[in-house]
Short mmCIF file of N, CA, C and O and ligand atoms in Angstrom, two decimals:
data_model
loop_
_atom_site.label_atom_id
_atom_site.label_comp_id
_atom_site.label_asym_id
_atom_site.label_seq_id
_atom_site.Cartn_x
_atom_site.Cartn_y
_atom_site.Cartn_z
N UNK A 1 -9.41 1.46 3.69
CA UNK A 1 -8.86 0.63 4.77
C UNK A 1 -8.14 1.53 5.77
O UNK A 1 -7.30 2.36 5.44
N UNK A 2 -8.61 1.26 7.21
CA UNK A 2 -7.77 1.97 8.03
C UNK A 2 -6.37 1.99 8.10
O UNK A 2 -5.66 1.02 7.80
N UNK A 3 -5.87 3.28 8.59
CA UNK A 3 -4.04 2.96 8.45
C UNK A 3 -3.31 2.97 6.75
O UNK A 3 -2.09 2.92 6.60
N UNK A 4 -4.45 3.04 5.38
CA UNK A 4 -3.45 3.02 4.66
C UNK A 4 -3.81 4.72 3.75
O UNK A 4 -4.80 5.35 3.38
N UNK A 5 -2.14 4.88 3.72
CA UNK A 5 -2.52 6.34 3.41
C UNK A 5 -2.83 6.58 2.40
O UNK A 5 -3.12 7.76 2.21
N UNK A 6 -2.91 5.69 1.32
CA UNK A 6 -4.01 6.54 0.09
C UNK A 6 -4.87 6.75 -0.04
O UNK A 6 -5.29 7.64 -0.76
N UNK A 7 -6.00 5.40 1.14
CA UNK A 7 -7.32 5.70 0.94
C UNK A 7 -7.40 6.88 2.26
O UNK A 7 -8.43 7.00 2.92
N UNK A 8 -6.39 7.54 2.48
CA UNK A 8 -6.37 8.72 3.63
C UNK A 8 -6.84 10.02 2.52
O UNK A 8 -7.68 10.92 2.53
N UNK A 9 -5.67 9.49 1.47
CA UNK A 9 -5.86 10.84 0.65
C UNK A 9 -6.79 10.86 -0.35
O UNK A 9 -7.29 11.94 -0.67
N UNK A 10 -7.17 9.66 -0.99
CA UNK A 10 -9.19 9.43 -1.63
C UNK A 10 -9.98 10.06 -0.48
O UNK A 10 -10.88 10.72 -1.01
N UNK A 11 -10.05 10.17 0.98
CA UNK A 11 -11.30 10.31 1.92
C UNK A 11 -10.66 12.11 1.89
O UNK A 11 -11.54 12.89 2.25
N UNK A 12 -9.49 12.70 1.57
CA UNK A 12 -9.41 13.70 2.05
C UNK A 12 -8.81 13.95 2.97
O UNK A 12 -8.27 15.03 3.22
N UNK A 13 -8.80 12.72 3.79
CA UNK A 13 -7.95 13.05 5.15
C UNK A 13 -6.38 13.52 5.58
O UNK A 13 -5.77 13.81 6.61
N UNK A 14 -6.13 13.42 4.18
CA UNK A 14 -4.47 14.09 4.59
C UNK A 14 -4.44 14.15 3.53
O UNK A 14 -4.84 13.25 2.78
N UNK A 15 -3.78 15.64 3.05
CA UNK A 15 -4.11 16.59 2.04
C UNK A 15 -3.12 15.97 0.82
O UNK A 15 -2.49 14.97 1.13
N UNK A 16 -2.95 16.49 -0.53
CA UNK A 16 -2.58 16.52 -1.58
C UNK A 16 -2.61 16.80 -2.18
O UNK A 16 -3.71 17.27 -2.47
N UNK A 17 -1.34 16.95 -3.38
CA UNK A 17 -2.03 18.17 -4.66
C UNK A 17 -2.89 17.17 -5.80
O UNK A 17 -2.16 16.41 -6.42
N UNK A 18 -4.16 17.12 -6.08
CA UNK A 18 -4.82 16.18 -6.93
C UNK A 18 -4.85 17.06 -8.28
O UNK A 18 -5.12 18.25 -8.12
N UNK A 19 -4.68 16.75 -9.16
CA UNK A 19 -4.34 16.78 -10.19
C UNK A 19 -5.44 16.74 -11.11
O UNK A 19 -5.76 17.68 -11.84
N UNK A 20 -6.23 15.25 -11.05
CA UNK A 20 -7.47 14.77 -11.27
C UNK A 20 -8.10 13.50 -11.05
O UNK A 20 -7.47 12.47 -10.79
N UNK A 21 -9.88 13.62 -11.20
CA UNK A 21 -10.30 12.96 -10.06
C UNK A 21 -11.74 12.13 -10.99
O UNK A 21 -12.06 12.87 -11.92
N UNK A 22 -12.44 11.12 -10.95
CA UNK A 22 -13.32 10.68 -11.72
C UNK A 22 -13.11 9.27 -12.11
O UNK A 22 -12.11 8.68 -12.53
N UNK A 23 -14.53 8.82 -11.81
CA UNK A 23 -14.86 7.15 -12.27
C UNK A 23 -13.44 6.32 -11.51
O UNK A 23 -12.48 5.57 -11.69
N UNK A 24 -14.27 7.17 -10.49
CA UNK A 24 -13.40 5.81 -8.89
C UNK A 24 -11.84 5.69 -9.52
O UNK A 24 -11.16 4.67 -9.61
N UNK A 25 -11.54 6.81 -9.84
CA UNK A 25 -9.80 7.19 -9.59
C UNK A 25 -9.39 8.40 -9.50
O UNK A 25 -9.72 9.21 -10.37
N UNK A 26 -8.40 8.85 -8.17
CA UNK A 26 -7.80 9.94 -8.47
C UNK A 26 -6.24 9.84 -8.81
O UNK A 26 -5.53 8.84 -8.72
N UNK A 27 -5.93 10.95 -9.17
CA UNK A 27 -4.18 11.22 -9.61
C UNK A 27 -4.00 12.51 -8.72
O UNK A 27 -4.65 13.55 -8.60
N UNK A 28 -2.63 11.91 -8.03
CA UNK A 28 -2.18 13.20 -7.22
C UNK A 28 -0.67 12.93 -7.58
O UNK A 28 -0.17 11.94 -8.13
N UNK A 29 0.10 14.41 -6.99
CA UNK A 29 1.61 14.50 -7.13
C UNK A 29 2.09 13.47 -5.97
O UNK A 29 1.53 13.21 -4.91
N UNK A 30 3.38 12.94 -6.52
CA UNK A 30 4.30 12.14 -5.69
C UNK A 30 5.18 13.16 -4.85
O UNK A 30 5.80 14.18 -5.15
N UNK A 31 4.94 12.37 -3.52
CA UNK A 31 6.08 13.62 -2.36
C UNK A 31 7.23 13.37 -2.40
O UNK A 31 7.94 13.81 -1.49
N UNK A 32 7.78 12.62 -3.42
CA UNK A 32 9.11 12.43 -3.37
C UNK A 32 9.36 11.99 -5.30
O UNK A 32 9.56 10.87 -5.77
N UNK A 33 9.27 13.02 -5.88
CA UNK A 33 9.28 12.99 -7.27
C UNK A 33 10.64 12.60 -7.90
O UNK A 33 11.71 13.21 -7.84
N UNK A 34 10.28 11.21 -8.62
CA UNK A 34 11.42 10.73 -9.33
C UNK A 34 11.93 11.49 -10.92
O UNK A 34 13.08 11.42 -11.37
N UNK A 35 10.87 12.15 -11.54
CA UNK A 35 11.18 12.58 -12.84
C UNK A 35 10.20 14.38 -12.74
O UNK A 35 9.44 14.65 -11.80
N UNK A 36 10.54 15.51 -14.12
CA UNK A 36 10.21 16.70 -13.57
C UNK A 36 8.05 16.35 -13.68
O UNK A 36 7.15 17.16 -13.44
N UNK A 37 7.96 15.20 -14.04
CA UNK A 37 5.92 14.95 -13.92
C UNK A 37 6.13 13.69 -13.38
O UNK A 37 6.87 12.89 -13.95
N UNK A 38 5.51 13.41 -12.28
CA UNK A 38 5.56 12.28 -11.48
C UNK A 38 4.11 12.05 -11.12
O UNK A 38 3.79 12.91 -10.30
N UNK A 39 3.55 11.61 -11.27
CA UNK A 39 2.04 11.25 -10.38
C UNK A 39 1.43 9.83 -10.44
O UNK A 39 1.29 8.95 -11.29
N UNK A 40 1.14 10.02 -9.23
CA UNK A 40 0.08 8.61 -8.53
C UNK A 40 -0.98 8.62 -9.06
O UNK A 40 -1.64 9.64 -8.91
N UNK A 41 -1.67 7.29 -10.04
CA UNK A 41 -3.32 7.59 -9.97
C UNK A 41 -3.50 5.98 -9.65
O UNK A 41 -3.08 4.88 -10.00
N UNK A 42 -4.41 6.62 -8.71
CA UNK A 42 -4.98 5.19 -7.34
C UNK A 42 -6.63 4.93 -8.12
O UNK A 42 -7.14 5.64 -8.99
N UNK A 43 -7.21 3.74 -7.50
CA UNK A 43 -8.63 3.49 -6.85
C UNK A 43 -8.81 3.97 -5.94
O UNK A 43 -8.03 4.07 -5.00
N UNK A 44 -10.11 4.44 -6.03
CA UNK A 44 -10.53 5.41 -4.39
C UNK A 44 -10.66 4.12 -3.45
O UNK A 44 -10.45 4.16 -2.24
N UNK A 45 -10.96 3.15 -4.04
CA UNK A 45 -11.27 2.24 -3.25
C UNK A 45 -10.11 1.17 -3.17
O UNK A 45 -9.58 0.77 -4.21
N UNK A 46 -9.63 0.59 -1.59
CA UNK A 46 -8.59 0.26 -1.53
C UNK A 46 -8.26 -1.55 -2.09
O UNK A 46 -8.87 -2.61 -2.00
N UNK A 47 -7.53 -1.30 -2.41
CA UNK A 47 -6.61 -3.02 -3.56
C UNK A 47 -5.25 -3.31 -2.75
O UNK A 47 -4.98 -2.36 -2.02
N UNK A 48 -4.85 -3.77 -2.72
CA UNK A 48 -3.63 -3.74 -2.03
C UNK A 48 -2.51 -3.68 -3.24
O UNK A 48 -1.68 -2.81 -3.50
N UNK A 49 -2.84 -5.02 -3.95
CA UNK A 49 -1.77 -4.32 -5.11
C UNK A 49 -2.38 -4.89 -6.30
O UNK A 49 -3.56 -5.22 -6.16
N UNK A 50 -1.63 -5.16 -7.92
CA UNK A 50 -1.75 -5.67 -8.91
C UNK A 50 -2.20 -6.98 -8.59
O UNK A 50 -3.00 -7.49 -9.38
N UNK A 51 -1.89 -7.57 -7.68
CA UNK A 51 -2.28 -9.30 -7.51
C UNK A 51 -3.49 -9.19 -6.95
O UNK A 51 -4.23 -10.15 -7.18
N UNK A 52 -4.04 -8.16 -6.14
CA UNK A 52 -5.45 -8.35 -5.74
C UNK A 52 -6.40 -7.83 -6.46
O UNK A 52 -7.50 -7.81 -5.90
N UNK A 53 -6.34 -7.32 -7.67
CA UNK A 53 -6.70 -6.11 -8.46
C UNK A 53 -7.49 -7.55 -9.30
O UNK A 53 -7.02 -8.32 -10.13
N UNK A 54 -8.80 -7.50 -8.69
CA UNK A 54 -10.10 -8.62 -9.75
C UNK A 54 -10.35 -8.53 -11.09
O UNK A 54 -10.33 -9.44 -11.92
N UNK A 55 -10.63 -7.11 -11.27
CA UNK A 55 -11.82 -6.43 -11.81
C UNK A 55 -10.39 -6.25 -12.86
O UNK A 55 -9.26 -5.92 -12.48
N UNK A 56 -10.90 -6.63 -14.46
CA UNK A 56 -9.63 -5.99 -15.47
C UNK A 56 -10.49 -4.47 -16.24
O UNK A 56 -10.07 -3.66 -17.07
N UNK A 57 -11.59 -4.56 -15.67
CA UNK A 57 -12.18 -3.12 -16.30
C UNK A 57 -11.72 -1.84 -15.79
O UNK A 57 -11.54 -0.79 -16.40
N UNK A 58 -11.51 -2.18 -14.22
CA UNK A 58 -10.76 -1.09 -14.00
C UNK A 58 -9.19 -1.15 -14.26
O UNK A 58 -8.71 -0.03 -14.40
N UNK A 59 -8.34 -2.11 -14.36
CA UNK A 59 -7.29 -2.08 -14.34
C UNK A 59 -7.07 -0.80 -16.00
O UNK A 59 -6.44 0.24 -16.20
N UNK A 60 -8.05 -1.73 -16.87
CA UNK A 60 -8.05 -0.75 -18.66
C UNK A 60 -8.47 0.70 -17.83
O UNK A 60 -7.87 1.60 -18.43
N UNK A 61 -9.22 1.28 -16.72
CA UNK A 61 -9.45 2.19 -16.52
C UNK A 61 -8.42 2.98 -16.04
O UNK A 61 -8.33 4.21 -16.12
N UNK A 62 -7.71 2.29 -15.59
CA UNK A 62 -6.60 2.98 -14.55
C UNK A 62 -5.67 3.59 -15.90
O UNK A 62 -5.12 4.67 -16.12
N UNK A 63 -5.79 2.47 -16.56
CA UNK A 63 -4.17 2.42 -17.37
C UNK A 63 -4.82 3.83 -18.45
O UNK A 63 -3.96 4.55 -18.97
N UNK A 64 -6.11 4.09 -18.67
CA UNK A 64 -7.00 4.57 -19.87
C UNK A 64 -6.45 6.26 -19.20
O UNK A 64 -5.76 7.15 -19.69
N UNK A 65 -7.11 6.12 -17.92
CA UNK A 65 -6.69 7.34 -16.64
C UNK A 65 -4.74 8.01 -16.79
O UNK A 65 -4.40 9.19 -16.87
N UNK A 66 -3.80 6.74 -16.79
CA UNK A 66 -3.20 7.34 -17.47
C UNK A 66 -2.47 8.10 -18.68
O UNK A 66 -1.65 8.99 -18.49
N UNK A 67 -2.83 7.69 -19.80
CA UNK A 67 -2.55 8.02 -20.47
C UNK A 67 -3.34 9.32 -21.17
O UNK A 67 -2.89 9.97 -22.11
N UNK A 68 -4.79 9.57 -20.40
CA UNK A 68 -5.06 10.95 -20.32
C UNK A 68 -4.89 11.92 -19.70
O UNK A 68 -5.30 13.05 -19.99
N UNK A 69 -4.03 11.46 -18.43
CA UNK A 69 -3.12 12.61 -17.67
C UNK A 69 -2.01 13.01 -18.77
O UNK A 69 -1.76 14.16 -19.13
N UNK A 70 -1.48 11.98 -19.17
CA UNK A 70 -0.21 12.18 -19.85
C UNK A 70 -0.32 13.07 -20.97
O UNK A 70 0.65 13.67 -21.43
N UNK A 71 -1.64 13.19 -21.48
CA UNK A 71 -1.52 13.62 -22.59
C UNK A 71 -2.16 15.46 -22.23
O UNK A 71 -1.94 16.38 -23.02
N UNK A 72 -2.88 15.64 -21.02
CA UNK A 72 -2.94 17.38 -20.28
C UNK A 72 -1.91 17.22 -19.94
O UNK A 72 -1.32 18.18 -20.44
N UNK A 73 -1.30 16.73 -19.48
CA UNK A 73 0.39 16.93 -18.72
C UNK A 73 1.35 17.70 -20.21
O UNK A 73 2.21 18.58 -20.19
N UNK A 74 0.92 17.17 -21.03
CA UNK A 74 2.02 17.46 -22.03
C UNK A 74 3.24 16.41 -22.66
O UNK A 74 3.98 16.47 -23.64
N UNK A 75 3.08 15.65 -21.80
CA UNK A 75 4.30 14.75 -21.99
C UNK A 75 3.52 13.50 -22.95
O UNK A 75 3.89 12.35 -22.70
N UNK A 76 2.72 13.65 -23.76
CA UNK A 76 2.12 12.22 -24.58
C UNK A 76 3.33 12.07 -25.67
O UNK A 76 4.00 11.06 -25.91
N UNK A 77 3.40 13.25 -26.21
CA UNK A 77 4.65 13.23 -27.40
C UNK A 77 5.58 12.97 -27.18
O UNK A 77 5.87 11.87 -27.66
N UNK A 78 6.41 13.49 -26.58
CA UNK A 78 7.78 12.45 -25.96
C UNK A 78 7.86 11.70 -25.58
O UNK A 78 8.90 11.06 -25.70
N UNK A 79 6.88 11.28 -24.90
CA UNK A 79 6.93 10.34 -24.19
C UNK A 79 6.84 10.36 -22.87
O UNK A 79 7.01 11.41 -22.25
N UNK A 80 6.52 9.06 -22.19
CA UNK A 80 6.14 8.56 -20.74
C UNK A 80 6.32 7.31 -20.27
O UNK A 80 6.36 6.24 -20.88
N UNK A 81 6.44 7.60 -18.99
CA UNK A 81 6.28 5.48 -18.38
C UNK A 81 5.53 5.77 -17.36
O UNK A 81 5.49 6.77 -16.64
N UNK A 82 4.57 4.23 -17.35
CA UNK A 82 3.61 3.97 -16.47
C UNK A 82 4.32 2.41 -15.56
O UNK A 82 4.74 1.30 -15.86
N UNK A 83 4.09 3.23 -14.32
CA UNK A 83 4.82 1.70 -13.42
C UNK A 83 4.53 1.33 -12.60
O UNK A 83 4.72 1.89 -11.52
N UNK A 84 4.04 0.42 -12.71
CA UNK A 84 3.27 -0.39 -11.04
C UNK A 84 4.31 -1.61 -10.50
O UNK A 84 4.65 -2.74 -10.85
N UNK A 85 4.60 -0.55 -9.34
CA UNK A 85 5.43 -1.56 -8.88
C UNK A 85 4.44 -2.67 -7.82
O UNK A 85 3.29 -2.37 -7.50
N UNK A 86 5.01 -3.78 -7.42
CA UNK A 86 4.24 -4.70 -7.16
C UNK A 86 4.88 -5.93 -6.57
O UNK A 86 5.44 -6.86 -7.16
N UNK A 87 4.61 -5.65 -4.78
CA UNK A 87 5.12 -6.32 -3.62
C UNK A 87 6.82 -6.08 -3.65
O UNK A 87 7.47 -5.36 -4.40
N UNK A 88 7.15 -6.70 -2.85
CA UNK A 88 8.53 -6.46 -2.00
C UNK A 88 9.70 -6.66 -3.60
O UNK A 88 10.23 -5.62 -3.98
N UNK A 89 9.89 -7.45 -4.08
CA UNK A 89 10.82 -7.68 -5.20
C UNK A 89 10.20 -6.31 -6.21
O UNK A 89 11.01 -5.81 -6.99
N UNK A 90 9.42 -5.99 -6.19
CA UNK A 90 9.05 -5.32 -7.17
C UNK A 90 9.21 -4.03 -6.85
O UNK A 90 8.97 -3.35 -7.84
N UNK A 91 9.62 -3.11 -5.57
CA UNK A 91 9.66 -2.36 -5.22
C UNK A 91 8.68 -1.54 -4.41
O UNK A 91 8.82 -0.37 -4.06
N UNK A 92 7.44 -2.53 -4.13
CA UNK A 92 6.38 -1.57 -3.46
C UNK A 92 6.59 -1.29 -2.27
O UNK A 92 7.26 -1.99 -1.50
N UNK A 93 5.98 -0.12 -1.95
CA UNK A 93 6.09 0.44 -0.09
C UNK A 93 4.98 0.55 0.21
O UNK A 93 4.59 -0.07 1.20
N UNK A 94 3.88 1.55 -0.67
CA UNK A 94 2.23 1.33 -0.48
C UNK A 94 1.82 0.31 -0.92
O UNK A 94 2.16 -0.17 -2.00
N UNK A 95 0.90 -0.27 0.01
CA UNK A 95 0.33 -1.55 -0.25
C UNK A 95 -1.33 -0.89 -0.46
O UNK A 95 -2.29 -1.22 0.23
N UNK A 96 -1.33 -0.02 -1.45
CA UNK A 96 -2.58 0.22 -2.11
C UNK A 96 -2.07 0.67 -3.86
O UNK A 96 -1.30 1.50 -4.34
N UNK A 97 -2.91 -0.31 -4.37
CA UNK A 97 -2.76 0.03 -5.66
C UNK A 97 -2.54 1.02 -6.64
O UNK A 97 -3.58 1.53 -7.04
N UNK A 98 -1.33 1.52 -7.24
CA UNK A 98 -0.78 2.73 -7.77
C UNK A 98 -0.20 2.48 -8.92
O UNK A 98 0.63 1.57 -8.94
N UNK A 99 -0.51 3.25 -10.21
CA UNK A 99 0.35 3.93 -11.51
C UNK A 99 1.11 4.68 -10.79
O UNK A 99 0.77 5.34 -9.81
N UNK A 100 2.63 4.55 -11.46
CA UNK A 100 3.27 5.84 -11.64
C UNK A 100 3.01 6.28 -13.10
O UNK A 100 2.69 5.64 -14.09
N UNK A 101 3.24 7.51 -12.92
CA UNK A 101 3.07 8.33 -14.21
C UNK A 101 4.15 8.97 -14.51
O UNK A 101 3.96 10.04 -13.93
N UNK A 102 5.49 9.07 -15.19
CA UNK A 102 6.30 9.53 -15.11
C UNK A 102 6.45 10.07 -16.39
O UNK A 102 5.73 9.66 -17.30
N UNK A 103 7.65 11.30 -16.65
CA UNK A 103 7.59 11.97 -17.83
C UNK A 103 8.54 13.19 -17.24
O UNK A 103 8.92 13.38 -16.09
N UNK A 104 8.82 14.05 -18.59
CA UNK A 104 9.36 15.34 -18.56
C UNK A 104 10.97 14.70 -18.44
O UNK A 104 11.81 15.51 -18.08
N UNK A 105 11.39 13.46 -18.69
CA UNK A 105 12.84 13.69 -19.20
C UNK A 105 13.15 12.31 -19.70
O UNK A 105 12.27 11.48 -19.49
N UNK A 106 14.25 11.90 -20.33
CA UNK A 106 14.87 10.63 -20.51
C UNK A 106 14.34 9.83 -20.05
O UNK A 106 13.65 10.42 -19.22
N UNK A 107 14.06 8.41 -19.95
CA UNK A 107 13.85 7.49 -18.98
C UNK A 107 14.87 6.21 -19.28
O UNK A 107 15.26 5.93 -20.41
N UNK A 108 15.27 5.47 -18.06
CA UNK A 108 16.60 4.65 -18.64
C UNK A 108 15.91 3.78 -18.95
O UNK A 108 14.69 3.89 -19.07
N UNK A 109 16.63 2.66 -19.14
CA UNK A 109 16.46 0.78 -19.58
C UNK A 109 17.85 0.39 -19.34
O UNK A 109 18.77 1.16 -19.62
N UNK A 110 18.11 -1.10 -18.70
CA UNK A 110 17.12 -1.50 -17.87
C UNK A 110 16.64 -0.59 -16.47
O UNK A 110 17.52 0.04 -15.88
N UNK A 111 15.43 -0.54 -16.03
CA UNK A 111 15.25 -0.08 -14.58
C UNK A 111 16.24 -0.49 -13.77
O UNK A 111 17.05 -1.35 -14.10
N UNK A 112 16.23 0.17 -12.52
CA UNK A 112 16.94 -0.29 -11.16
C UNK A 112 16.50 -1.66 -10.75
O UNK A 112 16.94 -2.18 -9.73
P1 5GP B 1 5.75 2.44 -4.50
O1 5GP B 1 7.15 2.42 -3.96
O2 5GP B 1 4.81 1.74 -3.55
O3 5GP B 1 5.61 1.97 -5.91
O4 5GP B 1 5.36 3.96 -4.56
C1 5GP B 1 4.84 4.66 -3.48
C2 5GP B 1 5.00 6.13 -3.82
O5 5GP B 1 4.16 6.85 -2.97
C3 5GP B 1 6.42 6.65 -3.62
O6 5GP B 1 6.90 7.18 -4.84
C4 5GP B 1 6.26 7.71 -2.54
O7 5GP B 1 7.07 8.83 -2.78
C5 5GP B 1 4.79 8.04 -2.62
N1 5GP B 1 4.17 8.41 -1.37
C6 5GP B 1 4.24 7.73 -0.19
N2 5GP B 1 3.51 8.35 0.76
C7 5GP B 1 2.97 9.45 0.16
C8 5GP B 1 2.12 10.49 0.65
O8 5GP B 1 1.69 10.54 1.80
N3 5GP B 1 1.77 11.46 -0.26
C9 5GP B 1 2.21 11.44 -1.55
N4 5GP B 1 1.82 12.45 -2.35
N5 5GP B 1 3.01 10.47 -2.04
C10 5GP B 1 3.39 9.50 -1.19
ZN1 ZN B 2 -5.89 1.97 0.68
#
């Protein structure tokens, strides 16, 4: 979709560090990293969020996608959180469908 910047950074068009890439998802670093492993893994193809998200094969894909980053990342054993935030109460700013992938320290409860 024109104007939204993830499917900028699926086409290539504005750069990123990708991490990894396959079966219509990539994972790239977050530019504003909340924990010391932070990463985005999107649909190349654009969703706006969890509520428009049809298809539950990819959703198991996405979620499948993370937890095999997590586990080259290093962080499977300690642990991790996966977080999709989702519309305005929920904290979203991209309105294209995103995991966080977070890891490499503590994580609180409850969230913010
Ligand atoms: P949300 O708040 O929608 O759940 O998360 C959006 C995330 O995307 C934020 O953590 C923000 O730092 C990240 N982000 C926004 N724009 C860009 C960008 O152009 N490049 C990268 N790498 N991350 C971005
Ligand atoms: Zn998009």
């Amino acid at each position: 979709m024109s104007g939204c910047v993830f499917c900028k950074i699926a086409a290539g068009e504005i750069p990123a560090t990708i991490v990894k890439k396959g079966n219509g998802i990539i994972a790239f670093t977050d530019m504003n990293p909340q924990a010391p492993t932070h990463l985005l893994i999107i649909p190349t193809i654009h969703i706006g969020s969890l509520n428009d998200a049809k298809d539950p094969g990819l959703l198991g894909n996405l979620l499948a996608f993370a937890r095999e980053l997590a586990k080259e990342q290093k962080i499977d054993a300690r642990g991790y959180r996966v977080v999709v935030n989702t519309n305005p109460d929920g904290g979203q700013t991209v309105f294209h469908l995103h995991l966080h992938l977070l890891g490499g320290r503590v994580m609180n409860w409850p969230p913010g």
